[in-house]
CSV table of C-alpha atoms in Angstrom, one decimal:
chain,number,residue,atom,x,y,z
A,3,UNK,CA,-34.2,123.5,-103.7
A,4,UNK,CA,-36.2,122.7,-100.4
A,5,UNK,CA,-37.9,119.4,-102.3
A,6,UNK,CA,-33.6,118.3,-103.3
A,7,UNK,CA,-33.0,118.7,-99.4
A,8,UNK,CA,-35.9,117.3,-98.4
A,9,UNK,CA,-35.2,114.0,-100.6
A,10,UNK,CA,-31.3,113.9,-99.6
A,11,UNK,CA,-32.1,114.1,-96.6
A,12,UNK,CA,-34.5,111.1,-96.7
A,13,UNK,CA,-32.4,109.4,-98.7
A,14,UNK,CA,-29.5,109.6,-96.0
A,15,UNK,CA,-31.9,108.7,-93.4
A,16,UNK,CA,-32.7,105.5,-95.2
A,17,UNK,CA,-29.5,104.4,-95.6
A,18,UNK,CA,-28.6,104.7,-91.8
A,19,UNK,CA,-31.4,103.1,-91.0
A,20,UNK,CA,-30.8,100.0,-93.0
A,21,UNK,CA,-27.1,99.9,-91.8
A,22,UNK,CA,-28.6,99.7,-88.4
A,23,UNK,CA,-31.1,97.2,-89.1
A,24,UNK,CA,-28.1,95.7,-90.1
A,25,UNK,CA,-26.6,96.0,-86.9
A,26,UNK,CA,-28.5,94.7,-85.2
A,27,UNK,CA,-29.1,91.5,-86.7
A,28,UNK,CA,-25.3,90.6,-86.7
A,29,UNK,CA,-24.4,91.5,-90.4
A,30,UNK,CA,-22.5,94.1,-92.7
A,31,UNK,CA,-23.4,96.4,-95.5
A,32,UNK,CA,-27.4,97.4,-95.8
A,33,UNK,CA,-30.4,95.2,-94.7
A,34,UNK,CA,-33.9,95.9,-95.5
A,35,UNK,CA,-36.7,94.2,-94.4
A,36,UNK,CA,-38.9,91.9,-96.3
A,37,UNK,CA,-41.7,92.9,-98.0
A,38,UNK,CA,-44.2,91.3,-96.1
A,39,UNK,CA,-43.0,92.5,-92.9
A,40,UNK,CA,-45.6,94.8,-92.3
A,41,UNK,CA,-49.0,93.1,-92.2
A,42,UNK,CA,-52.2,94.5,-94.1
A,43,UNK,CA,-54.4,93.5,-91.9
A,44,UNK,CA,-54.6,92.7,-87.8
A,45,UNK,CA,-54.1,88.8,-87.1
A,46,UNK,CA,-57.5,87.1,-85.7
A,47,UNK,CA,-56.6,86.9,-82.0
A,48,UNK,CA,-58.6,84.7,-79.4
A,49,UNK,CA,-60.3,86.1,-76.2
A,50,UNK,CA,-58.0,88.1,-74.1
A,51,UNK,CA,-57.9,85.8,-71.2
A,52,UNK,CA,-56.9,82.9,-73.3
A,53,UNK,CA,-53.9,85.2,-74.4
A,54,UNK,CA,-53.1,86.1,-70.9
A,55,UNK,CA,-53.4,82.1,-69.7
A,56,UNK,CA,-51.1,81.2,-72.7
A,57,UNK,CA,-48.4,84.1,-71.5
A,58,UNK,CA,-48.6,82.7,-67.9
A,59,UNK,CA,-47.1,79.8,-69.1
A,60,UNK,CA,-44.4,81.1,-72.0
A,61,UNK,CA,-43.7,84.7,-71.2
A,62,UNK,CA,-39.9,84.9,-71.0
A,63,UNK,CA,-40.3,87.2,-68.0
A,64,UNK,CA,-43.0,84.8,-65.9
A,65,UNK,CA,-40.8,81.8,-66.7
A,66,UNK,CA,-37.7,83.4,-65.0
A,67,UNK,CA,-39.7,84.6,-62.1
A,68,UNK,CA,-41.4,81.2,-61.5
A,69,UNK,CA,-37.6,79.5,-61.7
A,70,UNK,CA,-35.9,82.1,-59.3
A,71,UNK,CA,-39.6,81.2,-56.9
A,72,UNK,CA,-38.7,77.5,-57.1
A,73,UNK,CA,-34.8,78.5,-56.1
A,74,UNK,CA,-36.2,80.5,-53.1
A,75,UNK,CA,-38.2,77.7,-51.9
A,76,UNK,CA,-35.5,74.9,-52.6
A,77,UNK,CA,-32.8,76.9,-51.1
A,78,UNK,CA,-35.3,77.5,-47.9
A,79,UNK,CA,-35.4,74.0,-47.4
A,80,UNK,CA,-32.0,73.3,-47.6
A,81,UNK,CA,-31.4,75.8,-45.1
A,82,UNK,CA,-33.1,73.2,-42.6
A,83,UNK,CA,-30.6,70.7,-42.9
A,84,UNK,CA,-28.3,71.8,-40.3
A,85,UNK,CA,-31.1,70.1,-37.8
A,86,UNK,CA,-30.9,67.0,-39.2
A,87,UNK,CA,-28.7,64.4,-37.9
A,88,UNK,CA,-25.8,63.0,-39.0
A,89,UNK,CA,-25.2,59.6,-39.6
A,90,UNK,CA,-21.6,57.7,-40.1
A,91,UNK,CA,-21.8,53.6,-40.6
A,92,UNK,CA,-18.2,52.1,-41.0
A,93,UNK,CA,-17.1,48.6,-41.1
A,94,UNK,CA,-14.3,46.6,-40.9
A,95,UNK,CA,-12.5,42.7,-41.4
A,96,UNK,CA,-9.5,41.7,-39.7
A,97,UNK,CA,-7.9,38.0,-39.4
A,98,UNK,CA,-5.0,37.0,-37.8
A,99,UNK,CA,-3.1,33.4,-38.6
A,100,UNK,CA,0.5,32.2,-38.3
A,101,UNK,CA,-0.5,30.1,-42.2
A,102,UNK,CA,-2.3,31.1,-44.5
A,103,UNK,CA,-5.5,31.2,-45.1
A,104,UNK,CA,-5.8,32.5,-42.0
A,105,UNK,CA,-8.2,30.5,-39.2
A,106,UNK,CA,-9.1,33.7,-37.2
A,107,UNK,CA,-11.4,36.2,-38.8
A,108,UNK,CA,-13.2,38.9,-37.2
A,109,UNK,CA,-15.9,41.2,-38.3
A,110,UNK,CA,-16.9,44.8,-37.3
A,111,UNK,CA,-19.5,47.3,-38.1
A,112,UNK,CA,-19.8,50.7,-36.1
A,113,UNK,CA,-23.1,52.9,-36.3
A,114,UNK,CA,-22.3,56.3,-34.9
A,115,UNK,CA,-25.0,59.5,-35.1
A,116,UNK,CA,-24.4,63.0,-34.0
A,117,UNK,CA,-27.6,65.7,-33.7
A,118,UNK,CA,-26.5,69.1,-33.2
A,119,UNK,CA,-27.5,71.2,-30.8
A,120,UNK,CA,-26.4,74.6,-30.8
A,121,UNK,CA,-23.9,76.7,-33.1
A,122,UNK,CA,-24.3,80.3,-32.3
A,123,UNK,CA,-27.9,80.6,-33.9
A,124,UNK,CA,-26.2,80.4,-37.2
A,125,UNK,CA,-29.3,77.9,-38.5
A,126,UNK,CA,-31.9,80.3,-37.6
A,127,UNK,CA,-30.0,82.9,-39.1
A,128,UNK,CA,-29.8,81.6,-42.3
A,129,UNK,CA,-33.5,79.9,-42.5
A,130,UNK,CA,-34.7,83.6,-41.9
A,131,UNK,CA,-32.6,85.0,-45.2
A,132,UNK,CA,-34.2,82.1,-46.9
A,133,UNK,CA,-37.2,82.5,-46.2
A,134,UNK,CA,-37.0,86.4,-46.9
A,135,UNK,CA,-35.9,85.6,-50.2
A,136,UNK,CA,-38.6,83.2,-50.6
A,137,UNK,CA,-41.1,85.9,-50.1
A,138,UNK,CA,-39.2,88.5,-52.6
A,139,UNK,CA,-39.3,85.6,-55.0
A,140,UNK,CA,-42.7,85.3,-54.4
A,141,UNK,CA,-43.8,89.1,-54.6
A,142,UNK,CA,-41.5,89.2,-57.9
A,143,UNK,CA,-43.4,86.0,-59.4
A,144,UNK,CA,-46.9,87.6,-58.7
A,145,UNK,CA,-46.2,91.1,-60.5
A,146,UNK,CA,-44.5,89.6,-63.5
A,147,UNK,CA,-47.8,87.5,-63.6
A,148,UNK,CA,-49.8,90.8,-63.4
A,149,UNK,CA,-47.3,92.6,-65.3
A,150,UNK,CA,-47.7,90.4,-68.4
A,151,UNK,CA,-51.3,90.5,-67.9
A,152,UNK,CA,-51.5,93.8,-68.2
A,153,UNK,CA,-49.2,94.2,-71.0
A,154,UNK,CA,-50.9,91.4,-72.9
A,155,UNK,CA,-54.1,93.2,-72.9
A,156,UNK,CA,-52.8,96.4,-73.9
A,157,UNK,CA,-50.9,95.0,-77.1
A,158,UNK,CA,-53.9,92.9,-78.2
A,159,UNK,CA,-56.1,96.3,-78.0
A,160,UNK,CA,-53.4,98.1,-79.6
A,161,UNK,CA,-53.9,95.6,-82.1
A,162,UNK,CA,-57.4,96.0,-82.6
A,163,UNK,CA,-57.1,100.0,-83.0
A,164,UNK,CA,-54.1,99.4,-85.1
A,165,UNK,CA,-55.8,97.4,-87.6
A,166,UNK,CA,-58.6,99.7,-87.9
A,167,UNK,CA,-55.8,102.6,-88.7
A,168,UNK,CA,-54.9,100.2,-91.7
A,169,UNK,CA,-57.9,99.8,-92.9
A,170,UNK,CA,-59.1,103.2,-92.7
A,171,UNK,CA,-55.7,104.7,-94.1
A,172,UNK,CA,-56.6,102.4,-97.0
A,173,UNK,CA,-59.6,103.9,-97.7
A,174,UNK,CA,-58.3,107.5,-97.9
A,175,UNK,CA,-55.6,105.8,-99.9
A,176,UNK,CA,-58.2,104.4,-102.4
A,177,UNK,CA,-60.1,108.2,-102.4
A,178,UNK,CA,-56.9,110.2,-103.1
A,179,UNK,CA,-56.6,107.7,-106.3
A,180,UNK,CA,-60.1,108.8,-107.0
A,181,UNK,CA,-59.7,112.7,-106.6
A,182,UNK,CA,-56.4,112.0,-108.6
A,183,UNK,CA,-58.4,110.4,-111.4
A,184,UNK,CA,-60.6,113.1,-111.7
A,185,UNK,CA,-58.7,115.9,-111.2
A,186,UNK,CA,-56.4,114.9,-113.9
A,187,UNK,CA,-59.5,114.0,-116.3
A,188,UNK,CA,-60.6,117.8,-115.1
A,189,UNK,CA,-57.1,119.1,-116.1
A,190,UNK,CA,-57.0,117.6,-119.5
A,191,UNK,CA,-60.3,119.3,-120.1
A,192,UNK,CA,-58.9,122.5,-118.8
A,193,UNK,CA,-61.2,122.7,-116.0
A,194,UNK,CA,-59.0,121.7,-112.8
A,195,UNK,CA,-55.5,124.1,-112.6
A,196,UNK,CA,-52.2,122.7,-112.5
A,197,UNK,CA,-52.4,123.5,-108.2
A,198,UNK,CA,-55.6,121.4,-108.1
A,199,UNK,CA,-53.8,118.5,-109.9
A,200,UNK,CA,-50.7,119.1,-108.1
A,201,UNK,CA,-52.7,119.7,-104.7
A,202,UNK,CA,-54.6,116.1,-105.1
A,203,UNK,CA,-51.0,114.4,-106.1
A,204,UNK,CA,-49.3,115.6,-102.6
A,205,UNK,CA,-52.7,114.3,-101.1
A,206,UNK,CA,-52.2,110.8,-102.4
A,207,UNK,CA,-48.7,110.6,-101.3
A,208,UNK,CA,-49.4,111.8,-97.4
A,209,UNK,CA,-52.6,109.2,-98.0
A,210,UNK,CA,-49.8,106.7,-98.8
A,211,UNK,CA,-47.4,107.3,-96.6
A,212,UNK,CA,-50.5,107.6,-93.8
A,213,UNK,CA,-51.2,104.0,-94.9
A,214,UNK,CA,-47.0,102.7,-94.2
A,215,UNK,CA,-46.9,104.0,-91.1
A,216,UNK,CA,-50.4,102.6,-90.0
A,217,UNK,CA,-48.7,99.2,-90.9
A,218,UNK,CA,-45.7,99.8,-89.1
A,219,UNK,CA,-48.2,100.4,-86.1
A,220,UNK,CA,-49.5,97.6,-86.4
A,221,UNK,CA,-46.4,95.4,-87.6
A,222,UNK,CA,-45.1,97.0,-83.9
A,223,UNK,CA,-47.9,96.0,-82.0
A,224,UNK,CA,-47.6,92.5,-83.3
A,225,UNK,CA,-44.2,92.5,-82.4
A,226,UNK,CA,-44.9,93.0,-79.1
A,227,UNK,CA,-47.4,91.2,-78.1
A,228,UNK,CA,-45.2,87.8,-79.7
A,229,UNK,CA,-42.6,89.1,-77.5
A,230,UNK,CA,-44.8,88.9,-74.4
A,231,UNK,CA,-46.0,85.5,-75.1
A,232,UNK,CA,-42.6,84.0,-76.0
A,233,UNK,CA,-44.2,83.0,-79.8
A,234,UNK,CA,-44.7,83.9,-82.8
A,235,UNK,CA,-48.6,84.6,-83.2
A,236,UNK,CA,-49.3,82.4,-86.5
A,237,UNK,CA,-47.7,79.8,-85.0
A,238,UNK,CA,-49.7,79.3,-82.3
A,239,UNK,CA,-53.3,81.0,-83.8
């Protein structure tokens, strides 16, 4: 009774999540994911200050904050350009002549420049907002650096722990096998009970199903820290 809940329960629980996965990668019916989607073992990362030099200069998130900085700045500058001078150079050819081709030709060339002087501290105005910006931009630019920093070296360490949950949640897998073994070599020789078989059966599965989740850990922690850098990991290690 509670063991047919319990599996139509999982079952139903399976199924919406694979219709979500679906989802969420743009398609219909049920998706699962590949088999070797979750890793059995952590991938060999480099120093963490080679990680966190390569995410300064990939992560999605410093690479927006560095282009809004160089925005700032341009549109700071720009906001000078109400000082500047303005130059107008026009020309001109006129002839005159009862017969043509005409005799009398005439050529001009005017040079004008105009520097302004004053509009109602509208310039100043609008160099300060810039340059307010700027500094925003700038404050923004540093903590996404530090940001990814500090996520970067929290996902590479929860790599490191993960992959020692995998490895030690295949060991207990590879015991519970063992007590298995024997308890049901004890149970054919009528020394073990059907509970101790049945006892080291459960064992293997929670040892099993210890050992998939300590791969989706670690499959997770991958995930994330490829999504900090902007790459996938065996791509660029």
């Amino acid at each position: 009774g509670n063991a047919e809940a319990a599996l139509l329960d999982a079952e139903a629980s399976e199924r919406y999540t694979t219709l979500e996965l679906a989802r969420q990668v743009g398609q219909t019916g049920q998706v699962r994911p590949a088999q070797e989607a979750l890793p059995d073992r952590a991938p060999v990362l480099p120093p963490v200050e080679v990680l966190v030099e390569q995410a300064t200069r990939t992560a999605p998130a410093v690479l927006a904050a560095d282009a809004s900085l160089r925005l700032r700045r341009a549109e700071r500058l720009a906001a000078f350009t109400p000082y500047l001078p303005t130059v107008r150079l026009t020309g001109g050819y006129d002839w005159f002549a009862i017969d043509f081709p005409p005799e009398q030709r005439s050529w001009s060339l005017r040079l004008a420049a105009s520097l302004p002087i004053f509009n109602g501290f509208q310039r100043e105005a609008s160099i300060q907002r810039a340059s307010a910006a700027e500094r925003v931009a700038e404050a923004r630019a540093r903590d996404a650096e530090l940001s990814t920093r500090v996520a970067v070296e929290s996902a590479a360490s929860d790599i490191e722990l993960a992959g020692r949950r995998v490895a030690i949640a295949d060991r207990a897998v590879v015991l519970a096998r063992e007590d298995l073994r024997v308890q049901d070599e004890r149970y054919t020789m009528g020394v073990a009970t059907i509970l101790d078989l049945q006892t080291s059966q459960v064992n293997l599965s929670d040892a099993e199903i210890n050992a998939v989740r300590a791969r989706q850990l670690l499959g997770t922690a991958t995930a994330r820290l490829e999504a900090i850098l902007g790459q996938r990991l065996r791509q660029e290690l």
